[in-house]
Coordinates of C-alpha atoms in Angstrom, one line a residue:
M29 CA -34.9 69.5 -5.5
N30 CA -36.3 68.9 -9.0
K31 CA -40.1 69.6 -9.1
K32 CA -40.8 66.5 -11.1
A33 CA -38.8 64.4 -8.6
V34 CA -40.9 65.8 -5.8
S35 CA -44.1 65.1 -7.6
G36 CA -43.0 61.5 -8.3
A37 CA -42.0 61.1 -4.7
V38 CA -45.4 62.4 -3.5
A39 CA -47.3 60.2 -5.9
G40 CA -45.3 57.1 -5.1
V41 CA -45.5 57.4 -1.3
M42 CA -49.2 58.3 -1.4
M43 CA -50.0 55.2 -3.4
M44 CA -48.1 52.9 -1.0
G45 CA -49.7 54.7 1.9
L46 CA -53.1 54.0 0.3
L47 CA -52.3 50.3 -0.1
A48 CA -51.0 50.1 3.5
G49 CA -54.0 52.1 4.8
C50 CA -56.4 49.3 3.7
G51 CA -54.7 46.8 6.0
G52 CA -56.3 47.5 9.3
S53 CA -57.6 49.9 11.9
N54 CA -57.3 50.7 15.5
D55 CA -59.3 52.5 18.2
S56 CA -58.1 56.0 17.4
G57 CA -59.3 55.7 13.8
G58 CA -55.9 55.3 12.2
N59 CA -54.1 52.6 10.2
A60 CA -52.6 49.7 11.9
A61 CA -48.8 50.0 12.0
S62 CA -46.6 47.4 10.2
P63 CA -43.1 46.6 11.3
S64 CA -41.7 47.7 7.9
G65 CA -42.9 47.4 4.4
S66 CA -43.9 48.7 1.0
A67 CA -44.0 52.3 2.0
G68 CA -40.4 52.1 3.1
S69 CA -39.4 50.6 -0.2
T70 CA -41.0 53.4 -2.1
A71 CA -39.5 56.1 0.0
S72 CA -36.0 54.6 -0.4
G73 CA -36.4 54.7 -4.2
A74 CA -37.7 58.3 -4.3
S75 CA -35.6 61.4 -4.3
S76 CA -36.7 62.8 -1.0
P77 CA -35.6 66.2 0.4
A78 CA -33.5 64.5 3.1
S79 CA -31.8 62.1 0.7
A80 CA -31.1 64.9 -1.7
G81 CA -29.4 66.9 1.0
G82 CA -27.3 63.8 1.8
S83 CA -26.8 62.4 5.3
P84 CA -23.1 62.1 5.8
S85 CA -23.6 58.8 7.6
A86 CA -25.9 57.2 5.1
G87 CA -24.0 54.4 3.3
S88 CA -20.7 55.4 5.0
G89 CA -20.7 52.4 7.3
E90 CA -20.9 54.7 10.4
K91 CA -23.9 53.8 12.5
V92 CA -25.8 56.6 14.1
N93 CA -28.6 56.2 16.7
L94 CA -31.0 59.2 16.9
R95 CA -33.4 59.6 19.9
L96 CA -36.8 61.0 19.0
Y97 CA -38.8 62.5 21.9
T98 CA -42.5 62.6 21.2
Y99 CA -45.9 62.9 22.8
G100 CA -47.5 61.1 19.8
T101 CA -48.7 57.5 20.4
E102 CA -48.4 54.6 18.0
E103 CA -52.1 54.8 17.3
Q104 CA -51.9 58.4 16.5
Y105 CA -48.6 58.4 14.5
N106 CA -47.9 55.0 13.1
W107 CA -44.4 55.2 14.4
T108 CA -43.4 51.6 13.7
K109 CA -44.1 51.8 10.0
T110 CA -42.8 55.4 9.7
L111 CA -39.5 54.9 11.4
A112 CA -38.9 51.6 9.6
S113 CA -39.4 53.3 6.3
Y114 CA -36.8 56.0 7.1
E115 CA -34.3 53.5 8.4
Q116 CA -34.7 51.3 5.3
S117 CA -33.9 54.3 3.0
H118 CA -31.1 55.6 5.2
P119 CA -28.7 52.7 6.0
G120 CA -26.7 53.1 9.2
I121 CA -29.4 55.4 10.8
T122 CA -31.6 54.1 13.6
I123 CA -34.4 56.1 15.2
E124 CA -35.0 55.3 18.8
L125 CA -38.5 56.4 19.9
V126 CA -38.8 57.9 23.4
Q127 CA -42.5 57.8 24.2
L128 CA -43.3 60.6 26.7
S129 CA -47.0 59.8 27.2
D130 CA -48.8 56.5 26.7
K131 CA -52.1 58.5 26.4
G132 CA -50.7 61.2 24.0
D133 CA -51.1 63.7 26.8
T134 CA -49.1 66.8 25.7
Q135 CA -48.9 68.3 29.2
E136 CA -47.5 65.1 30.7
A137 CA -45.2 64.8 27.8
S138 CA -43.9 68.3 28.2
K139 CA -43.0 67.8 31.8
K140 CA -41.2 64.6 31.0
L141 CA -39.3 66.3 28.1
D142 CA -38.1 69.1 30.4
L143 CA -37.0 66.5 33.0
A144 CA -35.1 64.6 30.4
A145 CA -33.4 67.8 29.2
A146 CA -32.5 68.7 32.8
S147 CA -31.1 65.1 33.3
S148 CA -28.8 65.6 30.2
E149 CA -30.2 62.6 28.4
Q150 CA -29.2 62.1 24.8
M151 CA -31.7 64.1 22.8
D152 CA -31.6 64.4 19.0
I153 CA -35.1 65.1 17.7
L154 CA -37.8 66.9 19.6
M155 CA -41.5 67.4 19.0
F156 CA -43.6 70.3 20.4
S157 CA -47.3 70.3 20.2
D158 CA -48.2 74.0 20.2
P159 CA -46.6 77.5 19.5
A160 CA -46.3 78.3 23.2
G161 CA -44.4 75.1 24.0
Y162 CA -42.2 75.6 21.0
A163 CA -41.4 79.2 21.8
Q164 CA -40.8 78.5 25.5
R165 CA -38.3 75.7 24.8
V166 CA -36.5 77.7 22.1
S167 CA -36.0 80.4 24.7
L168 CA -34.5 77.8 27.0
G169 CA -32.0 76.8 24.4
M170 CA -33.4 73.3 23.8
A171 CA -33.7 73.6 20.0
A172 CA -31.0 74.3 17.5
P173 CA -31.5 76.9 14.8
L174 CA -32.0 75.2 11.4
D175 CA -31.3 78.1 9.1
D176 CA -27.9 76.9 8.0
F177 CA -29.2 73.4 7.2
I178 CA -32.1 75.0 5.3
A179 CA -29.7 77.2 3.3
K180 CA -27.7 74.1 2.4
D181 CA -30.8 72.3 1.2
G182 CA -31.6 75.2 -1.0
Y183 CA -35.2 75.7 -0.2
R184 CA -37.2 78.4 1.7
E185 CA -39.1 77.2 4.8
E186 CA -41.7 79.9 4.5
T187 CA -42.8 78.9 1.0
D188 CA -42.2 75.1 1.4
Y189 CA -44.7 74.7 4.2
K190 CA -48.2 76.0 5.0
V191 CA -47.2 76.9 8.6
D192 CA -44.5 79.6 9.3
T193 CA -42.4 78.5 12.2
H194 CA -40.0 81.5 12.4
L195 CA -39.2 82.8 15.9
N196 CA -37.3 86.1 16.2
G197 CA -36.2 85.8 12.6
K198 CA -34.9 82.2 12.9
V199 CA -36.3 78.7 12.2
Y200 CA -36.0 76.2 15.0
A201 CA -38.5 73.6 13.9
L202 CA -40.3 72.4 10.7
P203 CA -44.0 71.7 10.8
G204 CA -45.4 68.2 10.4
K205 CA -49.2 67.8 10.1
F206 CA -51.5 70.6 9.0
N207 CA -54.6 70.7 11.2
P208 CA -56.8 73.7 10.4
W209 CA -59.9 74.2 12.4
Y210 CA -63.2 73.6 10.6
V211 CA -66.9 73.1 11.4
M212 CA -68.3 69.5 11.6
L213 CA -72.0 69.3 10.8
N214 CA -74.7 66.7 11.3
K215 CA -75.8 66.4 7.7
D216 CA -79.0 64.6 8.6
H217 CA -80.0 67.6 10.8
L218 CA -79.2 69.9 7.9
D219 CA -81.4 68.0 5.5
E220 CA -84.2 67.9 8.1
A221 CA -84.0 71.8 8.4
G222 CA -83.6 72.3 4.6
L223 CA -80.1 73.7 5.0
A224 CA -77.2 73.2 2.5
V225 CA -73.7 72.3 3.5
P226 CA -71.9 75.8 3.6
T227 CA -68.9 76.3 1.4
D228 CA -68.3 80.0 2.2
W229 CA -70.1 81.6 5.2
T230 CA -69.9 84.1 8.0
W231 CA -70.4 84.0 11.7
D232 CA -73.8 85.5 11.2
D233 CA -74.6 82.6 8.9
Y234 CA -73.3 80.2 11.5
A235 CA -75.5 81.8 14.2
D236 CA -78.5 81.5 11.8
Y237 CA -77.8 77.9 11.1
A238 CA -77.5 77.1 14.8
K239 CA -80.8 78.8 15.6
K240 CA -82.6 76.8 12.8
L241 CA -81.0 73.5 14.0
T242 CA -82.0 73.9 17.6
K243 CA -84.9 71.7 18.6
G244 CA -86.8 70.7 21.7
E245 CA -86.7 71.7 25.3
G246 CA -85.4 70.5 28.6
A247 CA -83.1 67.6 29.1
S248 CA -83.8 66.3 25.6
K249 CA -83.1 69.6 23.9
R250 CA -80.9 69.5 20.8
Y251 CA -78.6 72.5 20.4
G252 CA -77.5 74.0 17.1
T253 CA -73.9 74.1 18.3
Y254 CA -71.5 73.5 21.2
F255 CA -68.4 75.6 22.0
H256 CA -65.8 73.7 24.0
G257 CA -64.2 76.6 25.7
P258 CA -62.8 78.6 27.1
Q259 CA -62.1 76.7 30.3
G260 CA -59.3 77.1 32.9
G261 CA -57.3 79.3 30.6
G262 CA -57.3 76.7 27.8
W263 CA -59.4 76.3 24.6
M264 CA -59.1 80.0 24.2
E265 CA -59.7 79.7 20.5
F266 CA -63.4 80.0 21.4
L267 CA -62.9 83.5 22.6
K268 CA -61.1 84.6 19.4
L269 CA -63.6 83.4 16.9
E270 CA -63.7 86.7 15.0
M271 CA -60.0 87.4 15.5
E272 CA -58.3 84.2 14.4
N273 CA -59.9 84.3 10.9
Q274 CA -57.7 87.3 10.1
P275 CA -54.3 87.3 8.3
K276 CA -52.6 89.1 11.1
N277 CA -53.1 90.0 14.8
S278 CA -55.2 86.9 15.4
D279 CA -54.4 86.6 19.1
F280 CA -54.9 88.5 22.4
L281 CA -51.3 89.7 22.3
K282 CA -49.5 91.2 19.3
A283 CA -46.1 90.1 18.1
D284 CA -44.3 92.6 20.3
G285 CA -46.1 91.3 23.4
T286 CA -48.5 94.3 23.7
S287 CA -52.3 93.9 24.2
N288 CA -54.5 93.4 21.2
L289 CA -57.8 93.5 23.2
D290 CA -58.8 96.8 21.7
D291 CA -59.4 94.9 18.4
P292 CA -63.1 95.3 17.7
N293 CA -63.2 91.6 16.6
F294 CA -62.6 90.6 20.3
K295 CA -65.8 92.5 21.2
K296 CA -67.7 91.0 18.3
T297 CA -66.7 87.5 19.5
L298 CA -68.1 88.2 23.0
E299 CA -71.3 89.6 21.4
L300 CA -71.6 86.4 19.2
R301 CA -71.2 84.1 22.2
V302 CA -73.7 86.0 24.4
K303 CA -76.3 86.3 21.5
M304 CA -76.1 82.6 20.7
E305 CA -76.3 81.4 24.3
K306 CA -78.6 84.0 26.0
E307 CA -80.8 85.3 23.2
D308 CA -81.0 82.5 20.5
K309 CA -80.5 79.8 23.1
S310 CA -78.8 77.8 20.3
S311 CA -75.5 77.0 21.9
V312 CA -75.0 74.6 24.9
P313 CA -74.8 76.8 28.0
Y314 CA -71.3 77.5 29.3
E315 CA -72.5 76.6 32.8
D316 CA -73.5 73.1 31.6
M317 CA -70.1 72.6 29.9
I318 CA -68.3 73.4 33.1
S319 CA -70.6 71.7 35.7
Q320 CA -71.2 68.6 33.6
K321 CA -67.6 68.4 32.2
L322 CA -69.0 68.0 28.7
N323 CA -66.8 66.8 25.9
Y324 CA -67.1 68.0 22.3
R325 CA -66.9 64.4 20.8
T326 CA -69.8 63.1 22.8
Q327 CA -71.8 66.3 22.3
F328 CA -71.5 65.9 18.5
F329 CA -71.5 62.1 18.0
N330 CA -74.4 61.6 20.5
Q331 CA -76.3 64.3 18.4
S332 CA -76.8 66.6 21.4
A333 CA -75.4 69.4 19.2
S334 CA -75.7 69.7 15.4
M335 CA -72.4 71.6 14.8
I336 CA -69.1 71.9 16.4
T337 CA -66.1 74.1 15.6
I338 CA -63.0 72.1 16.2
G339 CA -59.6 71.2 14.8
S340 CA -59.1 68.8 11.9
W341 CA -57.3 66.3 14.1
M342 CA -60.8 64.9 14.1
N343 CA -60.1 63.6 10.5
T344 CA -59.0 60.3 12.1
E345 CA -62.3 60.1 14.1
I346 CA -64.8 61.8 11.8
G347 CA -66.0 58.4 10.4
G348 CA -66.5 57.0 13.9
T349 CA -64.4 54.8 16.2
D350 CA -65.0 52.0 18.6
Q351 CA -65.2 54.4 21.5
V352 CA -67.4 57.0 19.7
P353 CA -69.4 55.5 16.8
L354 CA -70.9 57.5 14.0
T355 CA -74.6 56.7 13.3
F356 CA -75.5 59.6 11.0
H357 CA -74.1 61.5 7.9
V358 CA -71.5 64.1 8.7
A359 CA -70.2 67.0 6.5
V360 CA -67.6 69.7 7.0
A361 CA -67.6 73.4 6.4
P362 CA -64.8 76.0 6.5
F363 CA -64.1 78.2 9.5
P364 CA -66.6 81.1 9.1
K365 CA -65.6 84.6 8.0
N366 CA -66.6 87.9 9.7
D367 CA -67.9 89.6 6.6
A368 CA -68.9 88.2 3.2
G369 CA -66.2 90.2 1.5
D370 CA -63.3 88.9 3.7
P371 CA -60.8 86.5 2.2
A372 CA -61.8 82.9 2.7
G373 CA -59.8 80.2 4.5
Y374 CA -58.1 81.8 7.4
T375 CA -58.4 79.6 10.5
P376 CA -56.6 78.5 13.6
V377 CA -54.0 75.8 12.6
T378 CA -52.3 73.3 14.8
T379 CA -49.2 71.4 13.8
D380 CA -46.3 69.4 15.2
Y381 CA -43.1 71.5 15.6
V382 CA -40.3 69.1 14.9
A383 CA -36.9 70.3 16.0
V384 CA -33.3 69.3 16.3
A385 CA -32.1 69.2 19.9
N386 CA -29.4 71.7 20.6
T387 CA -27.4 69.1 22.6
S388 CA -27.4 66.5 19.7
K389 CA -24.0 65.3 18.5
H390 CA -25.6 64.4 15.2
K391 CA -27.4 67.5 14.1
Q392 CA -27.0 67.0 10.4
E393 CA -28.4 63.5 10.6
A394 CA -31.2 64.7 13.0
Y395 CA -32.0 67.5 10.5
D396 CA -32.2 65.1 7.6
F397 CA -34.8 63.1 9.5
V398 CA -36.8 66.2 10.4
R399 CA -36.8 67.3 6.8
W400 CA -37.9 63.9 5.5
Y401 CA -40.5 63.4 8.3
T402 CA -42.1 66.8 7.6
T403 CA -42.4 66.0 3.9
E404 CA -42.5 62.5 2.5
G405 CA -42.7 61.0 6.0
Q406 CA -46.1 62.6 6.6
L407 CA -47.4 60.6 3.6
V408 CA -45.8 57.4 4.8
Q409 CA -47.4 57.9 8.2
G410 CA -50.8 58.3 6.6
K411 CA -52.5 59.9 9.6
N412 CA -52.7 63.6 8.7
V413 CA -52.7 66.2 5.9
P414 CA -49.1 67.4 5.7
S415 CA -48.0 71.0 6.0
W416 CA -45.7 70.4 3.1
N417 CA -46.8 72.6 0.2
E418 CA -45.7 70.0 -2.4
V419 CA -48.9 68.2 -1.6
K420 CA -51.4 70.0 -3.8
S421 CA -55.2 70.3 -3.5
D422 CA -55.8 67.6 -6.1
Q423 CA -53.7 65.2 -4.1
L424 CA -55.7 65.6 -0.9
A425 CA -58.5 63.2 -1.8
P426 CA -56.3 60.0 -1.7
I427 CA -54.7 61.2 1.5
I428 CA -58.2 61.7 3.0
D429 CA -59.1 58.2 1.7
T430 CA -56.2 56.8 3.6
I431 CA -57.2 58.5 6.8
L432 CA -60.9 57.7 6.5
S433 CA -60.1 54.1 5.8
G434 CA -59.0 53.7 9.4
T435 CA -62.4 54.8 10.7
K436 CA -65.5 52.6 11.3
N437 CA -67.9 54.2 8.8
P438 CA -66.1 56.3 6.2
E439 CA -69.1 56.0 3.9
L440 CA -71.1 58.3 6.2
V441 CA -68.6 61.1 5.7
D442 CA -69.2 63.7 3.0
K443 CA -65.7 63.4 1.7
K444 CA -66.0 66.2 -0.9
S445 CA -66.9 68.8 1.7
L446 CA -64.0 67.7 3.9
V447 CA -61.5 67.9 1.0
D448 CA -62.9 71.2 -0.3
T449 CA -62.6 72.7 3.2
L450 CA -59.0 71.5 3.8
S451 CA -58.1 72.8 0.3
V452 CA -59.1 76.4 1.1
S453 CA -57.8 76.5 4.7
K454 CA -54.7 78.5 5.6
A455 CA -53.0 79.7 8.7
S456 CA -52.8 83.2 10.0
E457 CA -49.4 84.8 10.6
I458 CA -47.8 83.0 13.6
I459 CA -47.5 85.2 16.6
P460 CA -44.5 84.2 18.8
P461 CA -46.1 83.5 22.3
A462 CA -45.0 85.7 25.1
S463 CA -43.7 84.1 28.3
Y464 CA -46.7 85.5 30.2
Q465 CA -49.3 84.3 27.7
A466 CA -50.8 81.7 30.0
E467 CA -51.4 84.4 32.6
V468 CA -53.2 86.6 30.1
Y469 CA -55.3 83.6 28.9
K470 CA -56.4 82.8 32.5
A471 CA -57.3 86.5 33.2
I472 CA -59.4 86.8 30.1
N473 CA -61.1 83.5 30.7
E474 CA -62.0 84.6 34.2
E475 CA -63.5 87.9 32.9
Y476 CA -65.5 86.0 30.3
E477 CA -67.0 83.7 33.0
K478 CA -68.3 86.7 34.8
L479 CA -69.9 87.9 31.6
I480 CA -71.5 84.6 30.5
L481 CA -72.7 83.8 34.0
G482 CA -74.5 87.1 34.1
N483 CA -72.3 89.0 36.6
Q484 CA -71.1 91.8 34.2
D485 CA -71.8 93.2 30.8
I486 CA -69.6 93.1 27.7
D487 CA -68.1 96.6 28.0
T488 CA -67.1 95.9 31.6
T489 CA -65.7 92.5 30.6
I490 CA -63.5 94.2 27.9
K491 CA -62.4 97.0 30.3
N492 CA -61.4 94.5 33.0
A493 CA -59.7 92.2 30.6
Q494 CA -57.7 95.0 29.2
Q495 CA -56.6 96.3 32.6
R496 CA -55.6 92.9 33.9
T497 CA -53.7 92.1 30.7
Q498 CA -51.8 95.3 30.9
Q499 CA -50.9 94.7 34.5
I500 CA -49.5 91.3 33.5
I501 CA -47.5 92.8 30.7
D502 CA -46.1 95.6 32.9
S503 CA -45.2 93.1 35.7
N504 CA -43.2 91.1 33.2
K505 CA -41.2 93.9 31.7
K506 CA -37.5 93.6 32.5

């Protein structure tokens, strides 16, 4: 596709998204959906990747109905406006939304998706919420390889998107949103402590900030930070803090399924967590998180903690919502580095893996939608920063304006720090999850609990975690 045409499409859709974004808001901090509208008109006039590839049914008189299975709610994804825009620009194509969870619960949605597949329902487009779910369903044959469609389009998936979705050398999904992790900071607390908003910092700096931001004692104590995990084998990002800011080998398992727990950055993460909780007493105790079932949103927005490390899905809530109001100034900083000389920007990244169902009878039409949705469609939707690389750093500000306009108090958000952070963020190399990854996560979580609750030291924790992980790997060898 011609670069100027792409730039024109981006600019046009962003402008219409901005106009549409001013129209309303909802509880989740997003734009109110409209049944169709100006964004669709712009998309139909632009030379999009999908229209450039050419849907064989578009304009031919043949009507094709595609079923899209998703966990995303209307509030989170603006489906009504987004799908209407696509249908307007692709005559003869209708997209039927199959909503798998009214709450946007990805676990509930995954179970219903598997049930639908087992029941041989018509499936054309599938959305997976995480690498493990994506890899698992590819291994079950639910998603079709997209390499031939990509080759026909004449682009390279690994350079067109910020997130690499290859599995075993093939592409089975294209990435939608780009949600890097970052640090949300209570700017009023920073100002009170005489601390600047960080633009390039290390975990040692983070620990120093947390210590200086901690204030008071007892039930009214304000902690410098809150870590929302690990718990129950989930939220394991919080046990990989000094691993996942690396270009490669950012997980507990390597790409070949072997253990990565001898990585010194795993030990450094454990040392950081113990130091901040036990010595500095600057992070909310793990025991409190578990026993009181604490939530990162309320910990931050109620000002019980001055900093939280979390994913940028919070962009739609950072300016406050009806459920969780914002009553102070908030800023954003990049995910910390290990050492000052390390490359900046590497961070955990979440995305939507948008795939073509292997059983679809309309794979070309389904692929055309997937390609459009993961490019211009993200701008029409107006809910997230896209993974599409054609959206450059200087185009982030209007996208963020659109997202923040759906929150209650966007004026309290330091937009520059948010845009600057998103601009420098990039994903580590994707590691295809092993089928036994959940078992490994649970074992490591259990060993960490023994450590943080005072029942074993760091070296014993690492030794036990390594042994249990190796046992799991060995028992899964075929």
